[in-house]
Coordinates of C-alpha atoms in Angstrom, one line a residue:
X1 CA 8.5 -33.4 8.9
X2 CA 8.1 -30.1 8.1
X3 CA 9.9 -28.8 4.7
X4 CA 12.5 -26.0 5.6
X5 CA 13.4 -25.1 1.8
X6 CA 11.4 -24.7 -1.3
X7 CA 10.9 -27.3 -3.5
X8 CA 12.7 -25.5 -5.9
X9 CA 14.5 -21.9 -5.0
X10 CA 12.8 -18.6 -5.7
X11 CA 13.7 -16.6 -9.0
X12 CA 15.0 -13.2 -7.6
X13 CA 14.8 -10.1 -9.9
X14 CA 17.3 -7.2 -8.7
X15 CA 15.8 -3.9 -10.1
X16 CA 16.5 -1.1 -7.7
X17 CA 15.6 2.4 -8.4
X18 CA 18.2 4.7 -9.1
X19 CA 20.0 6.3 -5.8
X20 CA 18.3 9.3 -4.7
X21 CA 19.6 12.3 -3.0
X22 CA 16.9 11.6 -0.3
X23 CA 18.7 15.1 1.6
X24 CA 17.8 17.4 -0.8
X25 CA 14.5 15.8 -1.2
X26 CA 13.6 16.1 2.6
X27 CA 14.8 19.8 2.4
X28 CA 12.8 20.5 -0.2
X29 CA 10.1 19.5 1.5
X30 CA 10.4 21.2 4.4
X31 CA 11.3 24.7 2.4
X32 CA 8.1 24.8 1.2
X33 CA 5.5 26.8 2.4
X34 CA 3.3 24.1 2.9
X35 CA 6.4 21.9 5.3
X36 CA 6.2 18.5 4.3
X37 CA 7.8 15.2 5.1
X38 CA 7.8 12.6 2.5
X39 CA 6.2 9.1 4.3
X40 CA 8.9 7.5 2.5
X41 CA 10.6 8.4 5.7
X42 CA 8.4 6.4 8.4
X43 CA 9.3 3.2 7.4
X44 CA 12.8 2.7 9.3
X45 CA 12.5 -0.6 11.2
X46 CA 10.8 0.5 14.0
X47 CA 8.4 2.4 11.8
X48 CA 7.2 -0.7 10.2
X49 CA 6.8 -2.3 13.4
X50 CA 4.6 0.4 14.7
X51 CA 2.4 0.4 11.5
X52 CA 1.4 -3.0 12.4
X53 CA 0.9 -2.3 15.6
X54 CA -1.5 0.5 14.0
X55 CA -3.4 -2.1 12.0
X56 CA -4.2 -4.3 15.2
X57 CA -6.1 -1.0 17.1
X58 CA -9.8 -1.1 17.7
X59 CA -10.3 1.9 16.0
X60 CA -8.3 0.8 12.6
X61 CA -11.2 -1.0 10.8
X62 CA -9.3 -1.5 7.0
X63 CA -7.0 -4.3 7.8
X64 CA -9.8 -6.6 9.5
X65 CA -12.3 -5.5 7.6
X66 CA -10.4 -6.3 4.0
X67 CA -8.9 -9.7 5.7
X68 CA -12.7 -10.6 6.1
X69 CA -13.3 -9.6 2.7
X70 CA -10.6 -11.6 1.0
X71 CA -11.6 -14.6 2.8
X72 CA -15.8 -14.1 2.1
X73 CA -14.7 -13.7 -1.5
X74 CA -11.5 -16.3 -2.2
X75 CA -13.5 -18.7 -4.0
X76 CA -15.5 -16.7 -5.9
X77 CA -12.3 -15.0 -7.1
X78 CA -11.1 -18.7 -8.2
X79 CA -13.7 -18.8 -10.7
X80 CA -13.7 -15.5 -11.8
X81 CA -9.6 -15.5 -12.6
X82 CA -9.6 -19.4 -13.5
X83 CA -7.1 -21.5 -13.6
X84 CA -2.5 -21.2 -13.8
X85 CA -2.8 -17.7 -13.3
X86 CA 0.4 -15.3 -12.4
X87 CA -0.7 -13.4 -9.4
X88 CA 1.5 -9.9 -9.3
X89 CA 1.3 -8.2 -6.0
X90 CA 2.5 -4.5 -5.8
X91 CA 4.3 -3.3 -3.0
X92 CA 4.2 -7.2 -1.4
X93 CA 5.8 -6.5 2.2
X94 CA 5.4 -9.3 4.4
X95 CA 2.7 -10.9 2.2
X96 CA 0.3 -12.2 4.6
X97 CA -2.7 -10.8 2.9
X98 CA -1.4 -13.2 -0.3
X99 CA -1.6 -15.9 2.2
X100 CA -5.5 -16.1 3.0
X101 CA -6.1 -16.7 -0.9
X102 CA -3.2 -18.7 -2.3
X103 CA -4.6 -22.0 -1.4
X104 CA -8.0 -21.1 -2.9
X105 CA -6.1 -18.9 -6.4
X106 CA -3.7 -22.1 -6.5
X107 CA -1.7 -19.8 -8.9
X108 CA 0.8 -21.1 -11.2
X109 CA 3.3 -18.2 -10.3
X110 CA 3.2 -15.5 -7.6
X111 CA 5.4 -12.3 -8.9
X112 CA 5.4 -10.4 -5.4
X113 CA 7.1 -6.9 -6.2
X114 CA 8.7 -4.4 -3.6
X115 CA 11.3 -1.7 -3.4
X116 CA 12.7 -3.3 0.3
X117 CA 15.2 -6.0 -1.1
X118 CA 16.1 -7.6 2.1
X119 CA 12.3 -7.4 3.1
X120 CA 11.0 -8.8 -0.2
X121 CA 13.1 -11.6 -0.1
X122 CA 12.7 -12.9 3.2
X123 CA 9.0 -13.0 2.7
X124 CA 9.6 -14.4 -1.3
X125 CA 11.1 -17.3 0.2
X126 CA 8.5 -17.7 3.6
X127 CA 5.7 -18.1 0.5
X128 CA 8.0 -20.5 -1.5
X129 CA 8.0 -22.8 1.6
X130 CA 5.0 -22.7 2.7
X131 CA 3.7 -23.2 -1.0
X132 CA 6.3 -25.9 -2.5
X133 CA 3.8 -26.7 -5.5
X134 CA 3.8 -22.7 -6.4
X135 CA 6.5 -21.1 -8.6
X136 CA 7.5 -17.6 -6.7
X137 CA 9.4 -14.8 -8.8
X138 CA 9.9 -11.9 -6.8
X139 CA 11.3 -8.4 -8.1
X140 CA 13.0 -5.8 -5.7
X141 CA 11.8 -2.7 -8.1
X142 CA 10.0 0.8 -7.6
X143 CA 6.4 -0.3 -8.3
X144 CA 5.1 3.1 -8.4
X145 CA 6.9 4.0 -11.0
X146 CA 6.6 2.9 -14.8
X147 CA 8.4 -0.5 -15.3
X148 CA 8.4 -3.5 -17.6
X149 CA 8.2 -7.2 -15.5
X150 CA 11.6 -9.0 -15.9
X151 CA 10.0 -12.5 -16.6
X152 CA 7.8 -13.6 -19.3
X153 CA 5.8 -16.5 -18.6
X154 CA 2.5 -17.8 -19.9
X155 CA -0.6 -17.0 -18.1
X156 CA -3.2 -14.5 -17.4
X157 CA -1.8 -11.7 -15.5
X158 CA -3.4 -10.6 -12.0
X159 CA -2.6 -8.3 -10.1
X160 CA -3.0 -7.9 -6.2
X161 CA -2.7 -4.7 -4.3
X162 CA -4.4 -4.7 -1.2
X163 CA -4.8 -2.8 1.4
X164 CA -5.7 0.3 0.3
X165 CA -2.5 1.7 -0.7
X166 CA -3.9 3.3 -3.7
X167 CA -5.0 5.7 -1.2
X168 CA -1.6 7.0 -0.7
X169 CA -1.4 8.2 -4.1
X170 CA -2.8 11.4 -5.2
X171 CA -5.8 10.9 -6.9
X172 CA -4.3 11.8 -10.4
X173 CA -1.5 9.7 -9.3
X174 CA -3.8 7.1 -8.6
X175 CA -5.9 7.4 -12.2
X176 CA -1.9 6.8 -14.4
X177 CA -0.8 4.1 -11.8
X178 CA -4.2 2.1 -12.5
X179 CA -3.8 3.0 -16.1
X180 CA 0.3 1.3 -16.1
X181 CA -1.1 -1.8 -14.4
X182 CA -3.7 -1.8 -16.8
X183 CA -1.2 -2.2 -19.8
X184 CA 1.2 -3.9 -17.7
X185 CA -1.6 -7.2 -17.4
X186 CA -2.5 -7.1 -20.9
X187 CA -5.7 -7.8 -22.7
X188 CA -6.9 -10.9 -20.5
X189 CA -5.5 -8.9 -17.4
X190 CA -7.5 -8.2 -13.9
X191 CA -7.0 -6.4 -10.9
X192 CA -8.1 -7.5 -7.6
X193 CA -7.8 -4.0 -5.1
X194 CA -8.9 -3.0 -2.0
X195 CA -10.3 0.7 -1.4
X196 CA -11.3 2.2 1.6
X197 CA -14.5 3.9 1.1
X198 CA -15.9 7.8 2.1
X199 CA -17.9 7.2 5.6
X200 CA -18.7 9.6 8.7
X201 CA -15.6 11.6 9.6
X202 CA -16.1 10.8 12.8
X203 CA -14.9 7.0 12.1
X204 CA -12.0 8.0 9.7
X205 CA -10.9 10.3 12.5
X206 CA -10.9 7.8 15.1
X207 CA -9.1 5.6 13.2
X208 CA -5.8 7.6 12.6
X209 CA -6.2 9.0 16.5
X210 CA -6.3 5.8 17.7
X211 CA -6.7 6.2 21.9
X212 CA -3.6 4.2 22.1
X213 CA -1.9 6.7 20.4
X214 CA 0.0 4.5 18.6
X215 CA -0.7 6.7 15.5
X216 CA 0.9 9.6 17.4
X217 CA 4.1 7.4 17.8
X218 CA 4.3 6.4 14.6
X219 CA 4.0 10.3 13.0
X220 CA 6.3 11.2 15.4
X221 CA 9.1 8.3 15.0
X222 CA 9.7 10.1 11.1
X223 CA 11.2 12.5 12.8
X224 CA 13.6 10.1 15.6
X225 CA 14.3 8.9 12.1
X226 CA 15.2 12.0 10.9
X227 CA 17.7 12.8 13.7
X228 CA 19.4 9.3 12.9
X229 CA 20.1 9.5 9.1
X230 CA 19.8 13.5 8.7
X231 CA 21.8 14.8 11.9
X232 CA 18.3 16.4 12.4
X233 CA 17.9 17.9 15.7
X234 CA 14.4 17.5 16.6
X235 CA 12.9 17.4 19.9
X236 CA 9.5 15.1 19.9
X237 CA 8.1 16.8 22.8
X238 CA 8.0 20.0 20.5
X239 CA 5.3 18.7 18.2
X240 CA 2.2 16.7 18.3
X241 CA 0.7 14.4 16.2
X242 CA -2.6 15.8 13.9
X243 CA -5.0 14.2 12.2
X244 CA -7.9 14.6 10.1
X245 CA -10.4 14.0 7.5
X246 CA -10.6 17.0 4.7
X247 CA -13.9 16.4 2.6
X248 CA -13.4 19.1 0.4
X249 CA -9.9 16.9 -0.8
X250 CA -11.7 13.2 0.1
X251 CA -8.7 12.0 2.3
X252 CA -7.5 12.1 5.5
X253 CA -4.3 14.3 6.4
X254 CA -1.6 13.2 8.9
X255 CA 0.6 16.4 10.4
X256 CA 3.2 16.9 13.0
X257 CA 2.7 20.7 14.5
X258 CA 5.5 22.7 16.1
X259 CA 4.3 23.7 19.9
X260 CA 6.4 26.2 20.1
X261 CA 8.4 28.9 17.5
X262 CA 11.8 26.6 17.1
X263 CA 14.8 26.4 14.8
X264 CA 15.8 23.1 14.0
X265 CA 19.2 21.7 12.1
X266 CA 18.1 19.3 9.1
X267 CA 21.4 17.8 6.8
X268 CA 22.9 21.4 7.8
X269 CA 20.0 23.6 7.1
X270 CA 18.3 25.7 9.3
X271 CA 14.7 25.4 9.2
X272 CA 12.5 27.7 11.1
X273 CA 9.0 26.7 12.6
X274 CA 6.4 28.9 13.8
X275 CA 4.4 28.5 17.0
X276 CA 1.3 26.1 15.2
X277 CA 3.3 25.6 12.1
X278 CA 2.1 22.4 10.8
X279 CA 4.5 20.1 8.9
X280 CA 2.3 17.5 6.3
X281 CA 3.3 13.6 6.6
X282 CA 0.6 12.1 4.6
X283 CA -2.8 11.5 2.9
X284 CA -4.6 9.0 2.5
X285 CA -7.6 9.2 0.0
X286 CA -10.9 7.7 0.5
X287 CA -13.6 6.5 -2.0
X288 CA -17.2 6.7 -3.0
X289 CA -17.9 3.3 -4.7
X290 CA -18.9 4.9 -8.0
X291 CA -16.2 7.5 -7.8
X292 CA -13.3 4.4 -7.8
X293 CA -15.2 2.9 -10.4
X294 CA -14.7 5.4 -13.0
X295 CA -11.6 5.9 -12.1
X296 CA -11.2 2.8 -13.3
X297 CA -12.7 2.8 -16.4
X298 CA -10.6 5.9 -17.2
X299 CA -7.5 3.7 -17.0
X300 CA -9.3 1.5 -18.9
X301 CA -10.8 -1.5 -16.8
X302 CA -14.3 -2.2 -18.5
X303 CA -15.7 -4.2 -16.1
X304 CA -16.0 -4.9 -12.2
X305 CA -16.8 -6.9 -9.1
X306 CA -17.6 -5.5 -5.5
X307 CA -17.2 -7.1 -2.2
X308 CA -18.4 -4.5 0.8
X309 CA -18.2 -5.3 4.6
X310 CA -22.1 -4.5 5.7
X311 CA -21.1 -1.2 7.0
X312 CA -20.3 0.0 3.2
X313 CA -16.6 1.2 5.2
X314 CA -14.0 -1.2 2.6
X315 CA -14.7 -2.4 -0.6
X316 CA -12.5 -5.1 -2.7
X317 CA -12.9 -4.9 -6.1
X318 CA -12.1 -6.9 -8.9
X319 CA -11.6 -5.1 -12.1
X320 CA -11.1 -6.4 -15.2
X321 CA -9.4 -4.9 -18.6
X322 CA -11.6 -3.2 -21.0
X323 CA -10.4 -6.1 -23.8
X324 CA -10.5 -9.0 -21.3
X325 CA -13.7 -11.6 -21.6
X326 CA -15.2 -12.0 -18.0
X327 CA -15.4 -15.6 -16.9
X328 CA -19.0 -16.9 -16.3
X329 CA -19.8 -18.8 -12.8
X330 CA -18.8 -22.3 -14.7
X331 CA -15.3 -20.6 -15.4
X332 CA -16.0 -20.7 -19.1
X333 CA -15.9 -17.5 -21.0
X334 CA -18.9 -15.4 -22.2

């Protein structure tokens, strides 16, 4: 029979951030000259399920591509991190990329960390009973932000942030937050990351215009949630969705553009749109393999390994601190 409970219960670490004034913080935004949307705000519930819908569309390579990866590259990753490890992944969701290396890591703890509480520990405990032999401590904390871990137990530190998430930072932002998880792992510490690399705009293009449009639905459902939590007043057949990748910045840009000239009501201010005004969602940064790799050294990880899919489109990386000793192919040190 099938075991409904952990072996023994999950250790549950409650670190919220502190209570923002997310209004002000959307008007902000949008009082800028630049209008912009923080993409804090497409993850309601039905945003989440539409970014997973996203990640399933023919032209949305990363997620099949670094699921291919992880799985060509689990057991070399055994021998390179070695044995009772405690595998911390940042911004965990519903950790189903965790699952396709578990069995092979065999961890002795898995820290998953996330700033959804309710989220977090629903998929905390899904791991925990799935994996009765592995010790789960989650923590419901702003990742992104500098932090010390709650728990202190013995064991080289490894971190897990897949999915290339680091995109989403700028790429400043991206430089301190590899350089806080650096000193956050400590001296034996490593960092196994996926990065999705620089390639023909025509691809990265494709991929967040997806002919489904389910892209499209998911820019424009910030807004639906918006009108919900914001007594916003948008109409969703006044904008469209726009896409695109700018090399001169290396990422792509996500936009929602006003069809018409339109005042709309947001938290009791008026903001006016012109005809073509385009209001910024997101970015999301792409790589060149060497470019990522001294951005990592600058944050101090000395030393790497590279997975790439054949196409050179997603790389998986896993970098190690600048005081760590790289594990040989026997697992012994050199």
């Amino acid at each position: 029979m099938t075991s409904t409970q952990p072996e023994q219960p999950i250790q549950f670490y409650d670190h919220p951030p502190e209570p923002e004034d997310a209004a002000a913080q959307l008007i902000e935004g949008l009082s800028h000259t630049q209008k912009a949307i923080s993409p804090k705000f497409f993850y309601d519930e039905y945003g989440s399920e539409l970014f997973t819908a996203i990640t399933r569309q023919p032209e949305y390579y990363p997620t099949r591509t670094e699921m291919s990866l992880l799985r060509a590259s689990c057991e070399e990753l055994k021998t390179l991190i070695g044995d009772d490890s405690v595998l911390i992944e940042y911004g965990s969701g519903n950790s189903e990329k965790i699952r396709l290396v578990l069995e092979s890591l065999r961890p002795k703890v898995y820290a998953p960390l996330d700033i959804s509480r309710d989220y977090l520990a629903k998929a905390a405990e899904s791991v925990a009973i799935e994996h009765p032999w592995l010790e789960v401590r989650a923590t419901c904390i702003d990742y992104t932000k500098d932090f010390d871990l709650p728990f202190d137990v013995k064991g080289r530190k490894v971190g897990f942030f897949p999915g290339s998430s680091i995109g989403n930072f700028s790429r400043a932002g991206a430089q301190d937050f590899l350089g806080r998880v650096n000193e956050q792992l400590g001296d034996d510490g490593a960092l196994v990351i996926g990065v999705d690399m620089k390639k023909d705009e025509t691809v990265l293009n494709q991929a967040y215009n997806d002919k489904a449009g389910v892209t499209a639905q998911f820019n424009k459902n910030v807004l639906t949630h918006l009108n919900r939590e914001f007594d916003a007043d948008f109409d969703l057949d006044d904008f469209e969705h726009l896409a695109r990748y700018n090399e001169a910045e290396g990422c792509v840009q996500m936009f929602l553009v006003s069809r018409r000239a339109q005042d709309v009501t947001v938290a009791g201010k008026v903001v006016h749109l012109v005809k073509g005004e385009k209001i910024h969602t997101e970015n999301s940064h792409k790589y060149a393999k060497e470019e990522f790799l001294a951005m990592a050294s600058r944050a101090g990880f000395g030393g790497s390994k590279t997975w790439q899919d054949d196409k050179g489109w997603f790389s998986l990386f896993y970098l190690y601190n600048d005081r760590a000793i790289l594990r040989n192919s026997s697992g012994s040190f050199k």
